[in-house]
Structure formats: C-alpha cells, structure tokens
C-alpha atoms as a printed R data frame, in Angstrom:
    type eleno elety resid chain resno      x       y      z
1   ATOM     1    CA   ILE     A     1  0.000   0.000  0.000
2   ATOM     2    CA   ALA     A     2  2.786   2.414  0.926
3   ATOM     3    CA   LEU     A     3  4.481   2.153 -2.461
4   ATOM     4    CA   GLY     A     4  1.453   3.627 -4.209
5   ATOM     5    CA   GLU     A     5  1.223   6.538 -1.770
6   ATOM     6    CA   SER     A     6  4.875   7.608 -1.664
7   ATOM     7    CA   ARG     A     7  6.968   9.806 -3.959
8   ATOM     8    CA   ILE     A     8  9.914   7.453 -4.126
9   ATOM     9    CA   ALA     A     9 11.521   4.838 -6.344
10  ATOM    10    CA   LEU     A    10 12.589   2.006 -4.089
11  ATOM    11    CA   LYS     A    11 15.736   0.084 -4.929
12  ATOM    12    CA   PRO     A    12 15.667  -3.735 -4.853
13  ATOM    13    CA   HIS     A    13 17.541  -3.996 -1.547
14  ATOM    14    CA   GLN     A    14 15.100  -1.533  0.048
15  ATOM    15    CA   VAL     A    15 12.091  -3.519 -1.142
16  ATOM    16    CA   SER     A    16 13.619  -6.619  0.430
17  ATOM    17    CA   VAL     A    17 14.227  -4.870  3.764
18  ATOM    18    CA   VAL     A    18 10.760  -3.321  3.937
19  ATOM    19    CA   HIS     A    19  9.058  -6.600  3.060
20  ATOM    20    CA   ARG     A    20 11.059  -8.449  5.704
21  ATOM    21    CA   VAL     A    21 10.201  -5.965  8.432
22  ATOM    22    CA   ILE     A    22  6.500  -5.707  7.542
23  ATOM    23    CA   SER     A    23  6.126  -9.485  7.272
24  ATOM    24    CA   ALA     A    24  7.499 -10.077 10.781
25  ATOM    25    CA   TYR     A    25  5.733  -9.506 14.080
26  ATOM    26    CA   PRO     A    26  6.550  -7.735 16.247
27  ATOM    27    CA   HIS     A    27  8.157  -5.182 13.936
28  ATOM    28    CA   ARG     A    28 11.389  -4.722 15.904
29  ATOM    29    CA   PHE     A    29 14.497  -4.474 13.726
30  ATOM    30    CA   LEU     A    30 18.010  -3.055 13.584
31  ATOM    31    CA   LEU     A    31 18.555  -1.626 10.072
32  ATOM    32    CA   CYS     A    32 22.233  -1.494  9.144
33  ATOM    33    CA   ASP     A    33 22.577  -0.228  5.556
34  ATOM    34    CA   GLU     A    34 25.748   1.701  4.842
35  ATOM    35    CA   VAL     A    35 25.654   5.503  4.547
36  ATOM    36    CA   GLY     A    36 23.715   6.615  1.475
37  ATOM    37    CA   LEU     A    37 21.820   3.366  0.905
38  ATOM    38    CA   GLY     A    38 18.530   4.763  2.158
39  ATOM    39    CA   LYS     A    39 17.790   3.772  5.744
40  ATOM    40    CA   THR     A    40 15.574   6.850  6.136
41  ATOM    41    CA   ILE     A    41 13.587   5.852  3.048
42  ATOM    42    CA   GLU     A    42 13.205   2.302  4.346
43  ATOM    43    CA   ALA     A    43 11.984   3.594  7.692
44  ATOM    44    CA   GLY     A    44  9.565   5.949  5.928
45  ATOM    45    CA   VAL     A    45  8.021   3.168  3.849
46  ATOM    46    CA   ILE     A    46  7.715   0.921  6.908
47  ATOM    47    CA   LEU     A    47  6.049   3.774  8.791
48  ATOM    48    CA   LYS     A    48  3.676   4.444  5.902
49  ATOM    49    CA   GLU     A    49  2.738   0.785  5.593
50  ATOM    50    CA   LEU     A    50  2.119   0.377  9.318
51  ATOM    51    CA   ARG     A    51 -0.013   3.516  9.224
52  ATOM    52    CA   ALA     A    52 -2.049   2.063  6.365
53  ATOM    53    CA   ARG     A    53 -2.584  -1.061  8.442
54  ATOM    54    CA   LYS     A    54 -3.704   1.022 11.461
55  ATOM    55    CA   SER     A    55 -0.698  -0.180 13.468
56  ATOM    56    CA   ALA     A    56  1.190   3.078 13.931
57  ATOM    57    CA   ASP     A    57 -1.121   5.902 14.962
58  ATOM    58    CA   ARG     A    58  1.348   7.326 17.500
59  ATOM    59    CA   VAL     A    59  4.977   7.549 16.387
60  ATOM    60    CA   LEU     A    60  8.072   8.945 18.098
61  ATOM    61    CA   ILE     A    61 11.294   9.495 16.135
62  ATOM    62    CA   VAL     A    62 14.556  10.146 18.013
63  ATOM    63    CA   VAL     A    63 17.341  11.616 15.877
64  ATOM    64    CA   PRO     A    64 20.563  13.626 16.279
65  ATOM    65    CA   PRO     A    65 19.830  17.373 16.595
66  ATOM    66    CA   ASN     A    66 21.226  18.242 13.162
67  ATOM    67    CA   LEU     A    67 18.931  15.739 11.427
68  ATOM    68    CA   MET     A    68 15.552  16.787 12.842
69  ATOM    69    CA   ARG     A    69 14.623  19.140 10.001
70  ATOM    70    CA   GLN     A    70 15.887  16.682  7.404
71  ATOM    71    CA   TRP     A    71 13.689  13.911  8.783
72  ATOM    72    CA   GLN     A    72 10.704  16.247  8.952
73  ATOM    73    CA   TYR     A    73 11.253  17.361  5.346
74  ATOM    74    CA   GLU     A    74 11.807  13.841  3.983
75  ATOM    75    CA   LEU     A    75  8.698  12.458  5.652
76  ATOM    76    CA   LYS     A    76  6.542  15.322  4.379
77  ATOM    77    CA   THR     A    77  7.808  15.525  0.804
78  ATOM    78    CA   LYS     A    78  8.244  11.816  0.121
79  ATOM    79    CA   PHE     A    79  5.494  10.265  2.244
80  ATOM    80    CA   ASN     A    80  3.075  13.133  2.984
81  ATOM    81    CA   GLU     A    81  3.562  12.460  6.690
82  ATOM    82    CA   SER     A    82  3.456  15.532  8.935
83  ATOM    83    CA   PHE     A    83  5.636  15.345 12.039
84  ATOM    84    CA   SER     A    84  5.999  17.970 14.753
85  ATOM    85    CA   ILE     A    85  9.435  18.741 16.136
86  ATOM    86    CA   ILE     A    86  9.170  18.789 19.918
87  ATOM    87    CA   ASN     A    87 11.775  20.868 21.755
88  ATOM    88    CA   SER     A    88 11.767  23.325 24.631
89  ATOM    89    CA   GLU     A    89 10.094  26.043 22.536
90  ATOM    90    CA   THR     A    90  7.286  23.899 21.150
91  ATOM    91    CA   ALA     A    91  6.768  22.286 24.566
92  ATOM    92    CA   LYS     A    92  6.363  25.753 26.079
93  ATOM    93    CA   TYR     A    93  3.846  26.686 23.373
94  ATOM    94    CA   LEU     A    94  1.817  23.510 23.943
95  ATOM    95    CA   ARG     A    95  1.797  24.095 27.674
96  ATOM    96    CA   ASN     A    96  0.571  27.647 27.155
97  ATOM    97    CA   GLN     A    97 -2.221  26.251 25.000
98  ATOM    98    CA   HIS     A    98 -3.249  23.320 27.186
99  ATOM    99    CA   GLY     A    99 -2.096  24.152 30.699
100 ATOM   100    CA   VAL     A   100  1.224  24.563 32.440
101 ATOM   101    CA   ASP     A   101  1.237  21.012 33.821
102 ATOM   102    CA   THR     A   102  0.357  19.324 30.540
103 ATOM   103    CA   ASN     A   103  2.598  16.732 28.945
104 ATOM   104    CA   PRO     A   104  3.361  18.162 25.471
105 ATOM   105    CA   PHE     A   105  3.695  14.669 24.019
106 ATOM   106    CA   GLU     A   106  0.055  13.948 24.830
107 ATOM   107    CA   HIS     A   107 -1.045  16.473 22.215
108 ATOM   108    CA   VAL     A   108  1.138  15.242 19.329
109 ATOM   109    CA   ASP     A   109  0.664  11.889 17.609
110 ATOM   110    CA   SER     A   110  3.687  12.206 15.298
111 ATOM   111    CA   ALA     A   111  6.759  13.643 16.991
112 ATOM   112    CA   ILE     A   112 10.433  14.126 16.212
113 ATOM   113    CA   VAL     A   113 12.820  14.845 19.083
114 ATOM   114    CA   SER     A   114 16.577  15.245 19.280
115 ATOM   115    CA   SER     A   115 18.573  12.535 21.014
116 ATOM   116    CA   SER     A   116 20.358  15.160 23.122
117 ATOM   117    CA   TRP     A   117 17.211  17.026 24.218
118 ATOM   118    CA   ILE     A   118 15.186  13.951 25.160
119 ATOM   119    CA   THR     A   119 17.881  12.915 27.645
120 ATOM   120    CA   THR     A   120 17.741  16.196 29.593
121 ATOM   121    CA   GLY     A   121 15.483  17.500 32.317
122 ATOM   122    CA   ASP     A   122 12.098  15.859 32.721
123 ATOM   123    CA   TRP     A   123 11.487  15.284 29.027
124 ATOM   124    CA   ASN     A   124 12.525  11.634 29.043
125 ATOM   125    CA   ARG     A   125  9.972  10.807 31.764
126 ATOM   126    CA   LEU     A   126  7.214  12.639 29.895
127 ATOM   127    CA   ALA     A   127  8.021  10.924 26.593
128 ATOM   128    CA   THR     A   128  8.585   7.418 27.903
129 ATOM   129    CA   GLY     A   129  5.420   7.387 29.982
130 ATOM   130    CA   LEU     A   130  3.133   7.476 26.953
131 ATOM   131    CA   ASP     A   131  1.838   4.735 24.687
132 ATOM   132    CA   TRP     A   132  3.668   4.975 21.346
133 ATOM   133    CA   ASP     A   133  2.901   2.487 18.574
134 ATOM   134    CA   LEU     A   134  6.254   2.884 16.817
135 ATOM   135    CA   VAL     A   135  9.607   4.228 17.998
136 ATOM   136    CA   ILE     A   136 12.351   4.999 15.466
137 ATOM   137    CA   VAL     A   137 15.896   5.771 16.623
138 ATOM   138    CA   ASP     A   138 18.317   7.148 14.036
139 ATOM   139    CA   GLU     A   139 22.086   6.862 14.614
140 ATOM   140    CA   ALA     A   140 21.167   4.256 17.196
141 ATOM   141    CA   HIS     A   141 24.814   3.437 17.901
142 ATOM   142    CA   HIS     A   142 24.877   6.494 20.165
143 ATOM   143    CA   ALA     A   143 22.664   4.509 22.542
144 ATOM   144    CA   ARG     A   144 25.597   2.530 23.888
145 ATOM   145    CA   VAL     A   145 26.267   0.135 26.696
146 ATOM   146    CA   ARG     A   146 29.872  -0.768 27.542
147 ATOM   147    CA   TYR     A   147 31.029  -3.754 29.555
148 ATOM   148    CA   SER     A   148 34.304  -3.584 31.482
149 ATOM   149    CA   GLY     A   149 34.751  -6.558 33.755
150 ATOM   150    CA   ASN     A   150 31.835  -6.453 36.149
151 ATOM   151    CA   ARG     A   151 31.101  -2.827 35.300
152 ATOM   152    CA   VAL     A   152 28.355  -1.802 32.915
153 ATOM   153    CA   GLU     A   153 28.261   1.770 31.580
154 ATOM   154    CA   ARG     A   154 25.183   3.036 29.765
155 ATOM   155    CA   THR     A   155 24.817   6.334 27.952
156 ATOM   156    CA   GLN     A   156 21.858   8.541 28.866
157 ATOM   157    CA   LEU     A   157 20.399   7.919 25.407
158 ATOM   158    CA   TYR     A   158 20.614   4.172 25.998
159 ATOM   159    CA   ARG     A   159 18.640   4.573 29.223
160 ATOM   160    CA   VAL     A   160 15.912   6.594 27.489
161 ATOM   161    CA   VAL     A   161 15.648   4.208 24.544
162 ATOM   162    CA   GLU     A   162 15.554   1.298 26.979
163 ATOM   163    CA   GLN     A   163 12.546   2.869 28.688
164 ATOM   164    CA   LEU     A   164 10.845   3.429 25.340
165 ATOM   165    CA   VAL     A   165 11.194  -0.044 23.873
166 ATOM   166    CA   SER     A   166 12.219  -2.628 26.460
167 ATOM   167    CA   PRO     A   167  9.761  -2.886 29.378
168 ATOM   168    CA   GLN     A   168  7.647  -6.032 29.278
169 ATOM   169    CA   ALA     A   169  4.548  -3.987 28.577
170 ATOM   170    CA   PHE     A   170  6.160  -2.707 25.387
171 ATOM   171    CA   SER     A   171  7.517  -6.043 24.121
172 ATOM   172    CA   LYS     A   172  5.233  -5.885 21.081
173 ATOM   173    CA   ARG     A   173  5.794  -2.175 20.412
174 ATOM   174    CA   SER     A   174  7.214  -1.618 16.941
175 ATOM   175    CA   ALA     A   175 10.776  -0.280 16.987
176 ATOM   176    CA   LEU     A   176 13.365   0.500 14.329
177 ATOM   177    CA   PHE     A   177 17.003   1.211 15.144
178 ATOM   178    CA   LEU     A   178 19.029   2.720 12.293
179 ATOM   179    CA   THR     A   179 22.817   2.616 12.187
180 ATOM   180    CA   ALA     A   180 25.412   2.500  9.421
181 ATOM   181    CA   THR     A   181 28.222   1.342 11.693
182 ATOM   182    CA   PRO     A   182 27.293  -2.008 13.290
183 ATOM   183    CA   MET     A   183 30.568  -3.717 12.440
184 ATOM   184    CA   GLN     A   184 32.590  -0.795 13.781
185 ATOM   185    CA   LEU     A   185 31.065  -1.151 17.232
186 ATOM   186    CA   ASP     A   186 32.421  -3.232 20.049
187 ATOM   187    CA   PRO     A   187 30.558  -6.580 20.103
188 ATOM   188    CA   GLY     A   188 29.145  -5.665 23.501
189 ATOM   189    CA   GLU     A   189 27.694  -2.437 22.097
190 ATOM   190    CA   ILE     A   190 25.990  -4.090 19.134
191 ATOM   191    CA   TYR     A   191 24.675  -6.797 21.456
192 ATOM   192    CA   GLY     A   192 23.297  -4.073 23.714
193 ATOM   193    CA   LEU     A   193 21.201  -2.674 20.856
194 ATOM   194    CA   ILE     A   194 19.926  -6.093 19.863
195 ATOM   195    CA   GLU     A   195 19.121  -6.895 23.484
196 ATOM   196    CA   LEU     A   196 16.969  -3.754 23.720
197 ATOM   197    CA   LEU     A   197 14.816  -5.017 20.892
198 ATOM   198    CA   GLY     A   198 14.435  -8.477 22.377
199 ATOM   199    CA   ASP     A   199 13.400 -11.172 19.891
200 ATOM   200    CA   THR     A   200 14.532  -9.283 16.820
201 ATOM   201    CA   GLU     A   201 16.536  -9.502 13.639
202 ATOM   202    CA   LEU     A   202 19.597  -7.719 12.292
203 ATOM   203    CA   VAL     A   203 19.165  -6.510  8.703
204 ATOM   204    CA   LEU     A   204 22.470  -5.777  6.978
C-alpha cells in the first residue's frame, strides 16, 4: 500500500528490507545499511505501511539534533507524513495552550525529538510514559552500553531508549534502530542494541 502513496523509487535492496520488516511480528528491527543506501527511506516506507494497516497511529522518532529538520522534510515531501518537532520552545507553546502542567507529548501523535534534548530534564519521563505504537531511533549506535569486567556503563540515550522499547509492557511495540556502523562497534555495544529489541533480527 505504501508504495502507491509515496513519492519514491525504491531500490531492490530496500524492497527486500521493507518486506522483511512488515512481514514479521513484532516489527522490531536493527537496520544497518551503509551511509547513502537509504535507511531513512526504508523507515519511511515501513512507517507508511504500518499507518495504512492502522498499526502506527502514535509515532516517536529520536534523531541527532542536526537531522531533525531533514527527517521532517523527507517524511513530508516523500510520504506526505506531517511530524511535529518537539523541543523546549514547542513544549512551552503547547503548555501555554493546554495548561502549564500538561505533557506536550500527549497532544502530538507524530513527533520528532533530538537525542540530546530527550535525555535532559524531565522530558525523558514525559516521553517514555506514553503509549507509542512505533519508535524509530536514528544513529542508534549512540545509545551505547559498555562492559568492562563487572562494570556496565550506559549512555543517557541508551537509558531513554531502553525505557521506550524494552519494558515487558512494550515487548510488542514496533521499533526501528538505524545505524550505518554495526561492524565498527564493540561486540558488547551491538549486542546491547539487539538486546533492547528483544526477539529481533539484524538486517544488513
């Protein structure tokens, strides 16, 4: 369904990836195409298809700060999907509109947030406490866990993503992790990402 409603020309490898993700349940995958091979396009088609199947009404996308506008533009121009960028300014506006104590994420069904902003202040609690149907994390390798003997070190982004996708209640929540550098990571780090997704697959 998504192919007929998108302004794109999918390449054969992208068709294969999208079909594999859509055909599996739950839809929880680590997408590992190299830079320039179209992970954003793959994620957009998967999103569009899940929307068509009424399986992704509420979607949260976590991306590096410099990629927020690019994601917003790509989703709008190629898939006619409108996403709101949630940051301190838009959160303040929403709170002025709906009440100072309101959770801004409650009033947006399609949100893009930066991976640095969502790990600060109270925003992670407000975002992770809601029921999202699909969570997409771009540059997911920044959500790292490192093992050193008996020590385990987790980045703040890892902790937030863990809250979004890993609790038992969310085991069937759709999740896509995008990274172009899986083989450059320490084995413990790549395992940490796969572990977050639970019973999942690695798509190279």
